[in-house]
XYZ file of C-alpha atoms in Angstrom:
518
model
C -33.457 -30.862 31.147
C -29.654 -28.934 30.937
C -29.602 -26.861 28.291
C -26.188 -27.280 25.838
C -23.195 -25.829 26.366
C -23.765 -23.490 22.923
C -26.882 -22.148 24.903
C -25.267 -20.849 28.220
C -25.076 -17.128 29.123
C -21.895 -15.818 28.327
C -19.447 -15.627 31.365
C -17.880 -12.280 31.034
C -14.633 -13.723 32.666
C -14.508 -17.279 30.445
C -12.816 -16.698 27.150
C -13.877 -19.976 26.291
C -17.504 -20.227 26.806
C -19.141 -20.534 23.388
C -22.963 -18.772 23.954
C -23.875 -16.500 22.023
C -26.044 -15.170 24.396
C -25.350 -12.381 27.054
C -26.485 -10.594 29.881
C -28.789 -8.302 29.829
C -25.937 -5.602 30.873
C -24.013 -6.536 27.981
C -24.665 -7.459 24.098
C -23.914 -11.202 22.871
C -20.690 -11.429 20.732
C -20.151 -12.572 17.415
C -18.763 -16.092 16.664
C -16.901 -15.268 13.146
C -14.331 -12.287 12.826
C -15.202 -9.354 10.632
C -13.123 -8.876 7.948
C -12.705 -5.085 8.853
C -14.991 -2.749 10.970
C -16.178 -2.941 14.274
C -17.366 -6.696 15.878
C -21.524 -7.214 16.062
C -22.775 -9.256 18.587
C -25.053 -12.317 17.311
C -28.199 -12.724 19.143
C -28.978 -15.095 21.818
C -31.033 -18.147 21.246
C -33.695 -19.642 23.853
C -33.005 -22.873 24.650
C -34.386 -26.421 23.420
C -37.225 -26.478 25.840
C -38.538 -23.038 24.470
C -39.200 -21.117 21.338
C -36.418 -18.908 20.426
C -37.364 -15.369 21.374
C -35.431 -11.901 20.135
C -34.022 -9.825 22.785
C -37.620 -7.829 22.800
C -39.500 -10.927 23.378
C -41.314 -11.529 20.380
C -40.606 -15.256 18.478
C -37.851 -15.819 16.137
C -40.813 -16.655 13.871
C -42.207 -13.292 13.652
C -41.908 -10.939 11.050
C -39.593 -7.736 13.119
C -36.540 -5.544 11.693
C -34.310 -7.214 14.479
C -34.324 -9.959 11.745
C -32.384 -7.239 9.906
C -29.629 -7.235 12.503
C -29.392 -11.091 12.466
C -29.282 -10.983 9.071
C -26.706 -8.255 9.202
C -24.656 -10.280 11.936
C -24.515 -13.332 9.732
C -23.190 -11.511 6.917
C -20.654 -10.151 8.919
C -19.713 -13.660 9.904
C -19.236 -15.078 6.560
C -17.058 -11.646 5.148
C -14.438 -12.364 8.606
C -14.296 -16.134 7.750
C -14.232 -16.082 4.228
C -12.969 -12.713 2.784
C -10.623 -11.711 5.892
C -7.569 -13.796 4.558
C -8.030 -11.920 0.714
C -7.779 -8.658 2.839
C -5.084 -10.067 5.319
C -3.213 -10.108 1.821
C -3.979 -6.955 0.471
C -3.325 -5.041 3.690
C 0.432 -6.791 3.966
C 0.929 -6.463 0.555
C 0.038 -2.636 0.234
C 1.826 -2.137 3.206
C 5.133 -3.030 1.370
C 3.849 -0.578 -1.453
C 3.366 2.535 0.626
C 7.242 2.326 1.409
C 8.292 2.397 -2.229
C 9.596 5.862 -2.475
C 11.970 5.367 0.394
C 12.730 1.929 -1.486
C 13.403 3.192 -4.542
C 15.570 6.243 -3.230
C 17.815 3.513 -1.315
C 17.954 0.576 -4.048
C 17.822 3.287 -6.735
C 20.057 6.453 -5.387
C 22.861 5.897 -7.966
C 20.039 6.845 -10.973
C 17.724 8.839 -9.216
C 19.782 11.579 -7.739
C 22.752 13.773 -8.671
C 25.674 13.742 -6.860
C 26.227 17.667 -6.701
C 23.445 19.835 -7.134
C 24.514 22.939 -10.030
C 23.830 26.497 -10.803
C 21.824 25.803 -13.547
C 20.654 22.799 -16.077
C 22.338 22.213 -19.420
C 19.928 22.155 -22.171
C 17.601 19.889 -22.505
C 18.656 18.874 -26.222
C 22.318 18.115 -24.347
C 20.578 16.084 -21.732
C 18.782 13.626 -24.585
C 21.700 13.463 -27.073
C 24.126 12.124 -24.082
C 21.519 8.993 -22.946
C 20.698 8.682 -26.993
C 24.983 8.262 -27.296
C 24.744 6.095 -24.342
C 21.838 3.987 -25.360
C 21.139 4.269 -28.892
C 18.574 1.209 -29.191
C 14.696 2.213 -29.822
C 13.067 5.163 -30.448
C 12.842 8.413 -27.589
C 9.264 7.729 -26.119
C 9.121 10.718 -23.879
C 11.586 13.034 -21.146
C 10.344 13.664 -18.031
C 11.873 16.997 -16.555
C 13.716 16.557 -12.839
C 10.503 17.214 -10.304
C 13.282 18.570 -7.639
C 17.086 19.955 -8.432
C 18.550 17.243 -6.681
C 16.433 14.619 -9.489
C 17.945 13.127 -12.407
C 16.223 13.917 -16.061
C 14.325 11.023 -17.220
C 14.777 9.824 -20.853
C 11.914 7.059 -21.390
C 13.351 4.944 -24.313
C 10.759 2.488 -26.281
C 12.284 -0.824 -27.301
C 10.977 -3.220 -29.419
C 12.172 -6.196 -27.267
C 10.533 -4.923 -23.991
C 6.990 -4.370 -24.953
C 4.494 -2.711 -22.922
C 8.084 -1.897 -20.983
C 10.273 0.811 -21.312
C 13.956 1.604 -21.102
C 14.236 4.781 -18.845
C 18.286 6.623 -19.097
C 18.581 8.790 -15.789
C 21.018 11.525 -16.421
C 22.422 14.258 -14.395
C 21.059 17.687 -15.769
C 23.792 19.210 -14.644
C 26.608 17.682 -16.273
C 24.741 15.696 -19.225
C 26.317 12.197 -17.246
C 24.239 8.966 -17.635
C 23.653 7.742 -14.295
C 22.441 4.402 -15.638
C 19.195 3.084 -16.798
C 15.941 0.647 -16.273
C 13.679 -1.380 -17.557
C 11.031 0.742 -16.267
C 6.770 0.604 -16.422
C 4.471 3.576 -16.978
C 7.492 5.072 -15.330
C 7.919 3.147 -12.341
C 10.727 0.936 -11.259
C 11.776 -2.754 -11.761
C 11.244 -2.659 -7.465
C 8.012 -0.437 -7.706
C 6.643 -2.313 -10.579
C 7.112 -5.774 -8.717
C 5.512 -4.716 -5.659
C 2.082 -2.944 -7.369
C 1.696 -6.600 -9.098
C 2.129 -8.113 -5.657
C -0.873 -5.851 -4.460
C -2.654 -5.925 -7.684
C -2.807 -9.415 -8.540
C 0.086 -11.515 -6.641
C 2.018 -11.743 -9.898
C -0.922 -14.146 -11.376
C -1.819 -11.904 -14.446
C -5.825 -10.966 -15.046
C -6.404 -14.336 -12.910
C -4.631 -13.063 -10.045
C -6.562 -9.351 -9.962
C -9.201 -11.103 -8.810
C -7.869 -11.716 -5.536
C -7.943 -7.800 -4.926
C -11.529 -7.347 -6.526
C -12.717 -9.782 -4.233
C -11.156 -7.175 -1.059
C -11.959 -4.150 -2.149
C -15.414 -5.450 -2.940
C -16.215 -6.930 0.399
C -14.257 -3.767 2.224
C -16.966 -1.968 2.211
C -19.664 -4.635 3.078
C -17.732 -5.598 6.320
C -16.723 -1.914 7.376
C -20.607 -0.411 7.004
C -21.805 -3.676 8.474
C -19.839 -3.470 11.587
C -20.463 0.002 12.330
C -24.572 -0.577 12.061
C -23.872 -3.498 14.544
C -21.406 -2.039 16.455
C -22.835 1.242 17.255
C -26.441 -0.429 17.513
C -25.375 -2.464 20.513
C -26.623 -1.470 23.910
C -25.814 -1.956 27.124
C -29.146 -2.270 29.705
C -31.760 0.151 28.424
C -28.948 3.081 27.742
C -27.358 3.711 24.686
C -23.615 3.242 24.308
C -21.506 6.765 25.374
C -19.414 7.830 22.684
C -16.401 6.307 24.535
C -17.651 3.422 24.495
C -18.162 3.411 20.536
C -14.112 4.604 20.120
C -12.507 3.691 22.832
C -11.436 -0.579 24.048
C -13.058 -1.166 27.561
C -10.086 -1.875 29.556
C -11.801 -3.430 32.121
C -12.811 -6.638 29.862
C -11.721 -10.238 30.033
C -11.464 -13.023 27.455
C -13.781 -12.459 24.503
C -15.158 -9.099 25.851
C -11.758 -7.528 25.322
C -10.792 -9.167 22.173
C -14.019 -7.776 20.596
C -13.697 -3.942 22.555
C -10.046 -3.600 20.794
C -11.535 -5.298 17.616
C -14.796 -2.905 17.543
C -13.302 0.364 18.485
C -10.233 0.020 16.015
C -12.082 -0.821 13.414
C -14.216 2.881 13.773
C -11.263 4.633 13.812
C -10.137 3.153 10.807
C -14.023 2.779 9.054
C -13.409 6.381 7.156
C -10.030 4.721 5.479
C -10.912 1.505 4.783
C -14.090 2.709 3.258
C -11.680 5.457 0.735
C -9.610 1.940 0.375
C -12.548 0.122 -0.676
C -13.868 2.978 -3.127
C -10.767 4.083 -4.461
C -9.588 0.217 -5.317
C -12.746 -0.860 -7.186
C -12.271 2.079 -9.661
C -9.855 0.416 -11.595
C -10.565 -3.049 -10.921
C -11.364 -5.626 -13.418
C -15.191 -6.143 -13.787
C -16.437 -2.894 -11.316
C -14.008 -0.571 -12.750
C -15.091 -1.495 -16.179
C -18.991 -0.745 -15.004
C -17.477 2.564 -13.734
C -15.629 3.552 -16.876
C -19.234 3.121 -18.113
C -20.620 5.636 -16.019
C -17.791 7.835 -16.630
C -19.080 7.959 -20.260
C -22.828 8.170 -19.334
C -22.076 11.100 -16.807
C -19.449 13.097 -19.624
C -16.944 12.385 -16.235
C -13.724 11.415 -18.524
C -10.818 13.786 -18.668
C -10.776 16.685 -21.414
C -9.551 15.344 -24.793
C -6.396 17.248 -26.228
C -6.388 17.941 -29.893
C -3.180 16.970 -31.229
C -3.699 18.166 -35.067
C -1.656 20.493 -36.506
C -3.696 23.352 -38.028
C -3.987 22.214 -41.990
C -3.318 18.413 -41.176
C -5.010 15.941 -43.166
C -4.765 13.070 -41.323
C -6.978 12.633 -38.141
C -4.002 13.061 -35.200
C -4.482 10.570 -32.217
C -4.380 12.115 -28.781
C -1.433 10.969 -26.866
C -1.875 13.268 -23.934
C -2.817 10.224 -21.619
C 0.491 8.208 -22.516
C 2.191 11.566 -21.913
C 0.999 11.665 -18.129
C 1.874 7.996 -17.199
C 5.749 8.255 -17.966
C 6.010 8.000 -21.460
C 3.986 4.620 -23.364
C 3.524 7.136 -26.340
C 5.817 5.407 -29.153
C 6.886 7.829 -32.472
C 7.461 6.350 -36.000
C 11.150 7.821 -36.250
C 13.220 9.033 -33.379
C 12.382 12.502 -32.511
C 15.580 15.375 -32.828
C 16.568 16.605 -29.322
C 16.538 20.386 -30.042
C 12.495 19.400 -30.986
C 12.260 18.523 -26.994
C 13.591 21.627 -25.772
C 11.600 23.422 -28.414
C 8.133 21.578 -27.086
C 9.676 22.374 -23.173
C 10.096 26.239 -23.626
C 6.689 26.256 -25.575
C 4.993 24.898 -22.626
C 7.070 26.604 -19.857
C 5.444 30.234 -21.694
C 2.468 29.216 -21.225
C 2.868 28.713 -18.034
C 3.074 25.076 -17.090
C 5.942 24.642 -14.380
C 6.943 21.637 -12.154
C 7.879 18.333 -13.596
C 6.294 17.689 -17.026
C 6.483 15.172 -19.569
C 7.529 15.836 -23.158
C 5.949 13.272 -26.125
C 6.730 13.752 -29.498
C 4.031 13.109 -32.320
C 2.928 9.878 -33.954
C 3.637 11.555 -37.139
C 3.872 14.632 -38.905
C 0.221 15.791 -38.555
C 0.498 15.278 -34.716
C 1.348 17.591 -32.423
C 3.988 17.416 -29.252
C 2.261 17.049 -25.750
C 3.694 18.864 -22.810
C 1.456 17.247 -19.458
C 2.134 18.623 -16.377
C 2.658 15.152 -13.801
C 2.404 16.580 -10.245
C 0.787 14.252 -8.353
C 1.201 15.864 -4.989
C -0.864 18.368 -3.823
C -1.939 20.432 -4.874
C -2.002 18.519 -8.070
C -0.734 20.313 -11.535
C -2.455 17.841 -14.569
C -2.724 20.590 -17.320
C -2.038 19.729 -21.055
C -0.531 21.365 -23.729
C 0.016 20.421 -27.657
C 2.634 22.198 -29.203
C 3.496 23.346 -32.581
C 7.848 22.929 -32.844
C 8.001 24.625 -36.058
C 6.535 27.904 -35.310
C 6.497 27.227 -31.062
C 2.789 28.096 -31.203
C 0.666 25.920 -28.518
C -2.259 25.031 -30.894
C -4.758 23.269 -28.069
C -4.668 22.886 -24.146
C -6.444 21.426 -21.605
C -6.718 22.355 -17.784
C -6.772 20.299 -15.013
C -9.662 23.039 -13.631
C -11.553 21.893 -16.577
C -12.227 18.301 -15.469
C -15.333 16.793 -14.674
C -15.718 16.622 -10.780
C -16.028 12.359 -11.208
C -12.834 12.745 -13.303
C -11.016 14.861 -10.504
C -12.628 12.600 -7.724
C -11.707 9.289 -9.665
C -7.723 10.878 -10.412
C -7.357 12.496 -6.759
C -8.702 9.171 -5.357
C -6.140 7.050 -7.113
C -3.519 9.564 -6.096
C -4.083 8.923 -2.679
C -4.867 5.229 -2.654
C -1.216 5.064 -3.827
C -0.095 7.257 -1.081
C 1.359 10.102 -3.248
C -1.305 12.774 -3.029
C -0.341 14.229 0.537
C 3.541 13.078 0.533
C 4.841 11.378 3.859
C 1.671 12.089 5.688
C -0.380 9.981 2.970
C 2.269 7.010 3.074
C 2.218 7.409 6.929
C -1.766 6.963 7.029
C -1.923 4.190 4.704
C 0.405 2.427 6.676
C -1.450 3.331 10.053
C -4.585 1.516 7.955
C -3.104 -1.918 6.761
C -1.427 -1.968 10.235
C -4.563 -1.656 12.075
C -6.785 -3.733 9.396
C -3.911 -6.598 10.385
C -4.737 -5.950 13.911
C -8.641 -5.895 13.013
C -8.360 -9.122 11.582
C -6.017 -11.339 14.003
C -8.904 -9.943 16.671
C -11.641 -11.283 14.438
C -10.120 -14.538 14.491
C -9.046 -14.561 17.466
C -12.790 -13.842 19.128
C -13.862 -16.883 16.734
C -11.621 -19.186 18.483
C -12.707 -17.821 22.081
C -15.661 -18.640 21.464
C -15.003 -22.482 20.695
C -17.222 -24.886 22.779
C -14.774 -26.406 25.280
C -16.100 -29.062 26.825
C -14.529 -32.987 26.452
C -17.217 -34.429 24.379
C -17.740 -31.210 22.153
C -14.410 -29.746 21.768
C -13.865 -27.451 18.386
C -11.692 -25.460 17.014
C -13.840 -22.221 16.864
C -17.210 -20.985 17.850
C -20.418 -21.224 15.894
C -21.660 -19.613 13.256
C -24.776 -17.160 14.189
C -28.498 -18.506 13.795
C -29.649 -18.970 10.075
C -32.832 -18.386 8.361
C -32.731 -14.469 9.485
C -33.930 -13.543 6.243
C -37.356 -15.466 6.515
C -37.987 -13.050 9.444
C -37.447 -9.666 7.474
C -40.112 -7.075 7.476
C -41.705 -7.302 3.751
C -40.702 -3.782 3.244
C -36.752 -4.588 3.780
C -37.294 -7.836 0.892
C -39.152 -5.577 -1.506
C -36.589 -2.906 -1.657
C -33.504 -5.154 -0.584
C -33.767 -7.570 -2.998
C -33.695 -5.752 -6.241
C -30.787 -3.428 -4.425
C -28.715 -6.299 -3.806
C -29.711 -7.344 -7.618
C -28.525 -3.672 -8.641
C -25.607 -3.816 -6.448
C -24.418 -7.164 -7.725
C -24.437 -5.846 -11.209
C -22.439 -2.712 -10.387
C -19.831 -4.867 -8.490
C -19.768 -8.205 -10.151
C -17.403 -10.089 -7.985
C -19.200 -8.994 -4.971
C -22.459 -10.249 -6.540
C -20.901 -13.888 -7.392
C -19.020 -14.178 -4.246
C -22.151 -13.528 -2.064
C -23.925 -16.073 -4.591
C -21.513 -18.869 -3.316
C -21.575 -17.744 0.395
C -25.495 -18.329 0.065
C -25.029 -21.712 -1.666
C -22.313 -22.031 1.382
C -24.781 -21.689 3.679
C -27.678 -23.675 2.072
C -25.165 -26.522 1.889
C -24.141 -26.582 5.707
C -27.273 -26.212 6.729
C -28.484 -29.267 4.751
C -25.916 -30.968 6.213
C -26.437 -29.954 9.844
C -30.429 -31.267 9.314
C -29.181 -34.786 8.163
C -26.970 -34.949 10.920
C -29.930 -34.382 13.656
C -31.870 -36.289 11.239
């Protein structure tokens, strides 16, 4: 009897045959594109006539751990088809966002930058009073100091009518001349602000973030997946050379290739996508809130800075945080000018230089807050609350002080947003969504290779690998795994629903597929 077209060995030179199977010189390929990381090869299956057999002879029915790598090769298959279009997104979309300080400097120039750099700054108090007469609406919510001479001084304005949003005046420290102002957030711009809720959550609110949860939680899974598979693969009885791990094999047709320049991209990127993957679930929805909880547990959260004034009654609140994004910190009654440059030489004497951020106190038994906000390294985060009256700092914190998950989580953030190294960061990041693109289209493109071709079984794309992997796991692997994966799906929510439905998915189709035959 001829055994289906699905069954035949794979013809190194035919993009279009669909087996699974391989020679013995070469692994099988995968039929479903990996979201990110390098391609596995699914297994081949025996034919009709036969009982399945693994590739070291033994049934498919038996109980061996290369029922892991099935299992693993599956998985794979279902985070390419499924997940690879919410990363396609996310990799486009942070693409856009790694460019936005070269953005902002061209659609922005006019506010951002002086147009003649001086011998030295007017007073600070000058500075504020000229984007007060300017723009005398709202209440001064912070100043953030020029971070380079040729910078405009920030003055972040909080208006009633703009909510969580400020109104930021840009003015020339130089000459005390308003540049112009924005509607700005946590001190971003309207252009900057736009494109993080692109990447965040596609301009769809809390709805819409989960989108991103959904990549950066399945990052991970389809970058440490691939490399198992990838760099388990043999060819013969010898063990792949290391240039044959990181490098395409040039020599390749059809599938072969697509799957070399698939595989070996996605190790060189594995190290970045997996920072990605970290970095972004941090301050996610549903994980991020599990690891603010293990911030607390582990004493991991930033330093608090006591803002009471020696002899206050009232309890002061500390502001420092609002200080460090930009200026969300709101006071009762606008603050007086010569109180800013009061807080600014305070803090410069004790040694805190660079661009900082100057918040005036909720109220009288509050303190100011001086934060340093260098976010390039190396980083400058320390905290000072200052006494205007008497110019006395009455409490600091420094940024050697913080917890090592607190650095981790604030460097980590840093350079997820491509600040933390300058141009080199932004030029990485963009390297990684450029080659996760690529990563992808090869996925999908092997997936298609792989359709059966033949005129009374044409399809659009290759199989999925072999189900019911999991019945074939060593009991040691189920013991451990499954309370893991219980664990795991707890720590990362999203990840633990999603892979819910890809099981119900798959329990489904293959339902489906039995009545058929039936």
């Amino acid at each position: 009897m001829s055994r289906r077209t699905d069954e035949l060995p794979q013809n190194d030179h035919d993009p279009t045959d669909t087996a699974p199977g391989g020679r013995a010189t070469d692994a099988p390929t995968t039929d479903g594109p990996p979201a990110a990381g390098p391609s596995p090869d699914a297994p081949a299956p025996g034919g009709p006539d036969r009982p399945a057999k693994s590739e070291s002879g033994q049934p498919r029915s038996a109980r061996s751990w290369e029922a892991v790598r099935h299992l693993l090769v599956r998985l794979h298959f279902y985070a390419g088809v499924l997940v690879a279009p919410f990363l396609l997104v996310a990799a486009l979309t942070g693409l856009a966002y790694t460019f936005t300080p070269q953005l902002d400097q061209l659609v922005y120039g006019d506010q951002l930058r002086v147009e003649k750099v001086g011998d030295e700054p007017l007073p600070l108090a000058e500075q504020i009073a000229a984007a007060r007469a300017a723009y005398p609406d709202g209440t001064t919510a912070s100043v953030i100091t020029p971070p380079d001479p040729e910078d405009t001084t920030r003055v972040v304005l909080s208006v009633p009518e703009l909510d969580d949003k400020q109104r930021t005046v840009f003015v020339d420290p130089y000459t005390a001349e308003v540049r112009g102002e924005l509607t700005t957030w946590s001190g971003s711009t309207p252009l900057t602000t736009w494109l993080d809720d692109l990447h965040r959550n596609l301009h769809l609110g809390d709805t819409g973030r989960l989108y991103s949860e959904v990549a950066a939680s399945w990052l991970w899974v389809a970058v440490a997946g691939g490399l198992v598979l990838w760099l388990g693969r043999s060819r013969g009885r010898r063990a792949r050379s290391a240039r044959g791990v990181l490098l395409p094999d040039r020599t390749a047709r059809g599938v072969r290739r697509t799957r070399s320049l698939h595989a070996a991209t996605g190790v060189w990127l594995a190290l970045g996508l997996l920072f990605l993957s970290a970095t972004g679930l941090t301050w996610s929805n549903y994980a991020g809130e599990r690891f603010g909880r293990l911030l607390d547990a582990a004493n991991g959260n930033a330093p608090a800075l006591d803002t009471a004034l020696p002899g206050a009654e009232a309890p002061a609140e500390d502001h420092s945080e609002h200080a460090g994004h930009g200026g969300s910190g709101q006071a009762k009654a606008d603050a007086y000018p010569a109180d800013f440059e009061a807080a600014l030489a305070a803090a410069r004497d004790a040694s805190l230089g660079g661009t900082v951020v100057i918040t005036p106190p909720a109220d009288a038994a509050s303190a100011w807050v001086v934060a340093q906000n260098d976010n390039v390294w190396p980083v400058h985060y320390d905290r000072v609350a200052v006494d205007t009256s008497s110019g006395e700092i009455t409490s600091r914190t420094r940024w050697a002080d913080h917890p090592v998950l607190n650095k981790l989580s604030k460097l980590g953030v840093q350079g997820h947003m491509g600040v933390l190294f300058g141009v080199v960061n932004q030029i990485v990041l963009a390297a990684v969504a450029i080659g996760l693109t690529a990563v992808i289209v090869w996925g999908y493109r092997m997936w298609w290779q792989r359709r059966p071709t033949r005129a009374d079984r044409p399809a659009l794309a290759g199989k999925a690998p072999e189900r019911g992997a999991w019945r074939r796991l060593p009991l040691p692997v189920l013991i451990l795994g499954i309370p893991a994966v219980a664990a795991l799906g707890w720590a990362l929510p999203v990840l633990g629903v999603t892979l819910a439905g890809f099981l119900v998915v798959d329990v489904v189709a293959g339902a489906l597929r039995r009545r058929r035959s039936a």
